[in-house]
Coordinates of N, CA and C in Angstrom, one line a residue:
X1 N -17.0 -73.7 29.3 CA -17.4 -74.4 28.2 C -16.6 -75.7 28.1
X2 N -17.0 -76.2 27.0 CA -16.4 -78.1 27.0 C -14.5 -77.8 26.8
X3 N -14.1 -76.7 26.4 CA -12.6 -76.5 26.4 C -12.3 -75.7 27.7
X4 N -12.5 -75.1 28.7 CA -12.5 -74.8 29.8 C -12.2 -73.5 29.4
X5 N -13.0 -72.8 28.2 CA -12.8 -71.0 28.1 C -14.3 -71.0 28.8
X6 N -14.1 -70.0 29.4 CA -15.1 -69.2 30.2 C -16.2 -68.9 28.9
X7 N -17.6 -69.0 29.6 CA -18.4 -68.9 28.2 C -18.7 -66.8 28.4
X8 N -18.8 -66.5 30.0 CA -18.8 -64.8 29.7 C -20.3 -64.8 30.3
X9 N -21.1 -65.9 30.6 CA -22.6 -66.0 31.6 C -22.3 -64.8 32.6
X10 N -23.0 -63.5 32.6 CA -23.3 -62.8 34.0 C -24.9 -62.9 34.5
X11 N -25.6 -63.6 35.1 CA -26.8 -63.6 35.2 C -27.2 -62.3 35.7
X12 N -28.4 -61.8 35.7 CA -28.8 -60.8 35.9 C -30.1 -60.7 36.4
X13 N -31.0 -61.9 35.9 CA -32.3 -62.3 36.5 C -32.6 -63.3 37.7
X14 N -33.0 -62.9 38.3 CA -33.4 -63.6 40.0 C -34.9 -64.1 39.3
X15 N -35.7 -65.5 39.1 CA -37.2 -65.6 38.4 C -37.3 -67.1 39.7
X16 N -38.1 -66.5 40.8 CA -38.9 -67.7 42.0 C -40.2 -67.2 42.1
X17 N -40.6 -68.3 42.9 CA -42.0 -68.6 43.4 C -42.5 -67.5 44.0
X18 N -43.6 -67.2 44.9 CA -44.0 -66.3 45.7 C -43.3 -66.7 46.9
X19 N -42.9 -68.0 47.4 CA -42.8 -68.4 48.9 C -41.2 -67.8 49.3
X20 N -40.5 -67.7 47.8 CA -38.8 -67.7 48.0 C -38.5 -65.6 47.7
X21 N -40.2 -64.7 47.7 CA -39.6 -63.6 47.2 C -39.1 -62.4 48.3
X22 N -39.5 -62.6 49.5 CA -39.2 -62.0 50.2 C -37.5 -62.2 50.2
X23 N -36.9 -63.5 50.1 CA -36.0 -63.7 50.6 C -34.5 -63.3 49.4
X24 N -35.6 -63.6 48.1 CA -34.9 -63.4 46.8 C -34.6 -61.5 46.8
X25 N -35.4 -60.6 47.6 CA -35.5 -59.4 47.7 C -34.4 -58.9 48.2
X26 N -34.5 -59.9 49.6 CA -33.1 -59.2 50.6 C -32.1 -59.5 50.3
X27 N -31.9 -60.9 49.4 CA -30.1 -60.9 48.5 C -30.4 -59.5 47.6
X28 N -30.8 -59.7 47.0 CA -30.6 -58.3 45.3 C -30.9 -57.1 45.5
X29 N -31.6 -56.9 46.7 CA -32.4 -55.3 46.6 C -31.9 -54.4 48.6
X30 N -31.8 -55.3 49.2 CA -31.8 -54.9 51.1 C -30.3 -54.1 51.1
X31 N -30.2 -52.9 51.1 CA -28.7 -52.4 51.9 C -27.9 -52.7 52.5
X32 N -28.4 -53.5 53.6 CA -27.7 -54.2 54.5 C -28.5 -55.3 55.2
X33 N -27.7 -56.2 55.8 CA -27.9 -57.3 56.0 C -27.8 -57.9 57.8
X34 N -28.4 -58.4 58.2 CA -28.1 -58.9 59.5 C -26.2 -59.8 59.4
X35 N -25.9 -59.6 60.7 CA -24.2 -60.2 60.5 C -24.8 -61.8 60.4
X36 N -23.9 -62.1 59.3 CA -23.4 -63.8 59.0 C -24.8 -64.2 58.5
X37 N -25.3 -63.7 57.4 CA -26.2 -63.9 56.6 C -25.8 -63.3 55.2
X38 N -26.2 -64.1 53.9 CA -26.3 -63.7 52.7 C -25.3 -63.1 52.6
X39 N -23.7 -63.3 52.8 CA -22.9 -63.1 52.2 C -22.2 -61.7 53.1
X40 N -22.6 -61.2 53.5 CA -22.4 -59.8 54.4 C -21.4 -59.3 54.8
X41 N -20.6 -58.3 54.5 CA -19.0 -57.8 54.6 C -19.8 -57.0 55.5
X42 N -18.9 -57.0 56.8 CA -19.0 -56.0 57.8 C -18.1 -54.6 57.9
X43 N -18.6 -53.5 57.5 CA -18.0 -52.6 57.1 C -18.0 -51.3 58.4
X44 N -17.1 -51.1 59.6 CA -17.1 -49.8 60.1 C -18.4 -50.0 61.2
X45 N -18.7 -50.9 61.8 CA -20.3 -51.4 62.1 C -21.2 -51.5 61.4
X46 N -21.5 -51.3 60.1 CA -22.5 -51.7 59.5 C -22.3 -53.0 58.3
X47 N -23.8 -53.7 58.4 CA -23.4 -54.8 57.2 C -23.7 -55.0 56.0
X48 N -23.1 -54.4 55.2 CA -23.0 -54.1 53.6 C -23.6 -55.0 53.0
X49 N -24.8 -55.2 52.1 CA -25.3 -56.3 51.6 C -24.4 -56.0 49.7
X50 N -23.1 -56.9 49.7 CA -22.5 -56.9 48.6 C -23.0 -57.6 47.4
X51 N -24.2 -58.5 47.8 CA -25.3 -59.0 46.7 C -25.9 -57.9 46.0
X52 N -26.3 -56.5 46.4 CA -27.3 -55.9 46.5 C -27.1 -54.6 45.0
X53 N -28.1 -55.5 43.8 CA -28.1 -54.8 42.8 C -28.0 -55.8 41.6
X54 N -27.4 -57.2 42.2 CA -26.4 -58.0 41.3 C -27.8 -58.2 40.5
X55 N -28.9 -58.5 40.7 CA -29.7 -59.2 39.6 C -31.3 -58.4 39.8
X56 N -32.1 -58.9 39.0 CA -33.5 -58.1 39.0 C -34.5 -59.2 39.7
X57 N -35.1 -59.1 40.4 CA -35.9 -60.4 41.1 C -37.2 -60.2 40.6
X58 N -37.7 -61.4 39.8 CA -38.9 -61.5 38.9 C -39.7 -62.8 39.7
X59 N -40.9 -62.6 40.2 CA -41.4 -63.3 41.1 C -43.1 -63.9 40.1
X60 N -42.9 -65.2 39.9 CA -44.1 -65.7 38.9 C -44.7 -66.7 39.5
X61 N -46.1 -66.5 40.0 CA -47.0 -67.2 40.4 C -47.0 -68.6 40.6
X62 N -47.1 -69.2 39.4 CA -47.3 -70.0 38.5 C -46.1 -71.4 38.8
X63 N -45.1 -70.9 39.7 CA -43.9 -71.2 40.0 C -44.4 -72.1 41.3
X64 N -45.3 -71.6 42.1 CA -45.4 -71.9 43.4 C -45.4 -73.4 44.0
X65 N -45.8 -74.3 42.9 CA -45.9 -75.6 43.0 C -44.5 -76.1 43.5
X66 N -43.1 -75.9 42.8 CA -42.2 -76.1 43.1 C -41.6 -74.8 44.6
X67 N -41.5 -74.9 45.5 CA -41.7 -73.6 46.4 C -40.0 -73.5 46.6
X68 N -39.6 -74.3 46.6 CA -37.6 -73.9 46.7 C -37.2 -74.1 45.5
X69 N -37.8 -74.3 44.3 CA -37.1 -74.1 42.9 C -36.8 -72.5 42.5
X70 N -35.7 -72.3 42.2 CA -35.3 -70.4 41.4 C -34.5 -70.8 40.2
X71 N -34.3 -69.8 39.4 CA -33.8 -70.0 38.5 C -32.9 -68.3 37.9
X72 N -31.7 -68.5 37.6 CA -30.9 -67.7 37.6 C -30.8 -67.3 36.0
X73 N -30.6 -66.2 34.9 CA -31.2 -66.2 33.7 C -30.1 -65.0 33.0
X74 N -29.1 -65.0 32.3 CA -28.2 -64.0 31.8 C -29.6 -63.5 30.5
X75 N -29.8 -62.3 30.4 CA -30.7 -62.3 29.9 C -30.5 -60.8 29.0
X76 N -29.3 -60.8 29.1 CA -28.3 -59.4 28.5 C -28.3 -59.4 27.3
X77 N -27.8 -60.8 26.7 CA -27.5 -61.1 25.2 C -28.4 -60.6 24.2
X78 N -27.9 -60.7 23.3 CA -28.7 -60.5 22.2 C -30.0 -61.5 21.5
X79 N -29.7 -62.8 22.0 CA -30.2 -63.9 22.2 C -30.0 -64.4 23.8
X80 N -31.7 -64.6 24.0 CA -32.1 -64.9 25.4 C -31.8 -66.9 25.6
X81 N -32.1 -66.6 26.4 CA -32.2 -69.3 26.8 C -33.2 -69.4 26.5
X82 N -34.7 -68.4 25.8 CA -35.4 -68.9 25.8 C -36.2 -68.2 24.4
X83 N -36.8 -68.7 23.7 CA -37.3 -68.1 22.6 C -38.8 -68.7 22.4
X84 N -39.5 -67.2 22.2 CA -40.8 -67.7 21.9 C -41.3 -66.6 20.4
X85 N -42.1 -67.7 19.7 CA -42.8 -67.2 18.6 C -44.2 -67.5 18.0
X86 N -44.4 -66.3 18.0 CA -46.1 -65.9 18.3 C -46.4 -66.2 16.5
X87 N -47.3 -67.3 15.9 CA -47.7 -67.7 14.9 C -49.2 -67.0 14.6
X88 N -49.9 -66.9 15.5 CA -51.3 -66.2 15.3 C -51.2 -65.1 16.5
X89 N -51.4 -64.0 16.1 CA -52.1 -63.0 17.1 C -53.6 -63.7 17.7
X90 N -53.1 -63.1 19.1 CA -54.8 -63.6 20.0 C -55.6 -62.8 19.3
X91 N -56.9 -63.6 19.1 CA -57.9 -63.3 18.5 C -59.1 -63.1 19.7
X92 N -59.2 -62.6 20.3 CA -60.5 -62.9 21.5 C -61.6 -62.9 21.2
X93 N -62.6 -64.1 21.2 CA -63.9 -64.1 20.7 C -64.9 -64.6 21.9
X94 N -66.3 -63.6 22.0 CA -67.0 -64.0 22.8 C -68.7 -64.4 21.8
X95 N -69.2 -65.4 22.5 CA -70.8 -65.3 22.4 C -71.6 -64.7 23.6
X96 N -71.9 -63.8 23.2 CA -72.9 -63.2 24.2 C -74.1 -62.8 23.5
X97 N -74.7 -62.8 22.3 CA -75.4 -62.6 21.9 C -76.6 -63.2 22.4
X98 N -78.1 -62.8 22.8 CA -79.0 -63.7 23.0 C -79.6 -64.5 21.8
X99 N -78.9 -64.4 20.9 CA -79.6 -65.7 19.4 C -78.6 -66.6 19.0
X100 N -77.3 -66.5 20.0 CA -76.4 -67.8 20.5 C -76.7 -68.7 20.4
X101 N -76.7 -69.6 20.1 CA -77.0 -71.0 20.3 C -77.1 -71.7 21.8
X102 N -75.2 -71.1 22.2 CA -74.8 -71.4 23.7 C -75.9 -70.9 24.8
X103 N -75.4 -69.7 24.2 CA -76.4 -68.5 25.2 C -78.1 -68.8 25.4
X104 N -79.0 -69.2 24.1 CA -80.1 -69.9 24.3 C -80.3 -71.3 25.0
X105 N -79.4 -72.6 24.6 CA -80.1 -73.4 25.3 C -79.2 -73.6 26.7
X106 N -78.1 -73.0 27.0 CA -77.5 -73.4 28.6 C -77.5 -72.3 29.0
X107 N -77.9 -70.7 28.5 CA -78.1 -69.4 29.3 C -76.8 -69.0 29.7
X108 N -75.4 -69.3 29.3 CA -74.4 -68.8 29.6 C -73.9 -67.8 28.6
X109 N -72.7 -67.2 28.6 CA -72.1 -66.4 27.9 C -70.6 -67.4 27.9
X110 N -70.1 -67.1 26.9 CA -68.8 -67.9 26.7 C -68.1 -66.7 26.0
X111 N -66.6 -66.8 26.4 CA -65.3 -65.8 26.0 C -64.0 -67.1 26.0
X112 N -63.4 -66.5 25.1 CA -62.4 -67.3 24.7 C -61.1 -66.5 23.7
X113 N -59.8 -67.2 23.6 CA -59.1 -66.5 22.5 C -58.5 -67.5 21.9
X114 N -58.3 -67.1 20.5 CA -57.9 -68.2 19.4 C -56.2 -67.2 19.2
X115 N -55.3 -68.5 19.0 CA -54.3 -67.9 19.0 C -53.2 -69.6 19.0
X116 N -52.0 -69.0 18.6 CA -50.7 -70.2 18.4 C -49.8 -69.5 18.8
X117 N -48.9 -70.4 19.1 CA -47.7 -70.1 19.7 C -46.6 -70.9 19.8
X118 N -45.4 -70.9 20.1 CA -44.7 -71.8 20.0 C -43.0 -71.5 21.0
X119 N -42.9 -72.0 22.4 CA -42.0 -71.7 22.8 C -40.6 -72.8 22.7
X120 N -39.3 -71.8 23.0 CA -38.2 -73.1 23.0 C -36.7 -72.7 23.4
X121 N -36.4 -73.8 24.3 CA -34.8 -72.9 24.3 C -33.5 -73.2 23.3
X122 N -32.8 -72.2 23.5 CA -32.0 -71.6 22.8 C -30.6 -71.7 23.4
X123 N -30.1 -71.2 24.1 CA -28.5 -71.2 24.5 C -28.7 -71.7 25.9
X124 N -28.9 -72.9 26.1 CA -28.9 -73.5 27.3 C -28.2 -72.8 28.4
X125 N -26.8 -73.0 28.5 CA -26.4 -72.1 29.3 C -26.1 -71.1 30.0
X126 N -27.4 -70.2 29.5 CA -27.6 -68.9 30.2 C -28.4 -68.9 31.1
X127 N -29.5 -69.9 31.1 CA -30.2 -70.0 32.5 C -30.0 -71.1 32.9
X128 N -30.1 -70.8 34.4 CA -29.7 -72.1 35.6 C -30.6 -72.4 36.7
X129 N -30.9 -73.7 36.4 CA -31.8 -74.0 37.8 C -31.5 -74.3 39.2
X130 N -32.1 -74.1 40.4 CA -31.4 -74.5 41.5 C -32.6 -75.0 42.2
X131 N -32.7 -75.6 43.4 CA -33.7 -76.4 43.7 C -33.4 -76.1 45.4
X132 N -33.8 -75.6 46.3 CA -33.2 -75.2 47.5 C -33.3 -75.9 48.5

């Protein structure tokens, strides 16, 4: 923090692209590790992956554009970095009716959902971005 007390951040969320999950897997989730990679204590001949559990790896599509962007997320608290609030429930509305208007003069069917929403962050410091 700005007085140099430790704020108490343990992250716990691993959240990358599809391109970075394989790799986000074998830090948090792989047993063991090839020697002189990801951190790797050599233990008796075998290589202990001492990453392995530290965080939950959450892998979102949507992300892919940025392909070496991750983002690290304490997500323990009581209050998350990120806060979202739902103002309207999704409403899902279709015309499919043949006395549509749409459906009569362009022969399509139309589906849609009405809904608000409103996202925003909160305790900055709990998630962190890195860029690889």
């Amino acid at each position: 923090g700005e007085d140099n007390v430790p704020l108490g951040v343990i992250p716990r969320l691993l959240v990358v692209p599809p391109q970075l999950e394989v790799t986000a897997k074998l830090i948090c989730e792989a047993e063991s590790v090839a020697p002189g990679t990801l951190g790797a204590v050599t233990q008796v001949g075998a290589n202990t992956n001492v990453l392995r559990g530290t965080a939950q790896v959450v892998v979102i599509p949507e992300l892919a554009v940025d392909a070496t962007t991750w983002y690290l997320i304490d997500n323990t608290r009581t209050v998350n970095p990120f806060v979202f609030q739902e103002r309207k429930a999704p409403e899902f509305q279709q015309l499919t009716s043949p006395t549509s208007e749409n459906v009569f003069k362009r022969n399509r069917f139309l589906y849609g959902v009405d809904t608000r929403a409103a996202a925003a962050p909160t305790l900055w410091f709990l998630a962190a971005k890195a860029v690889g």
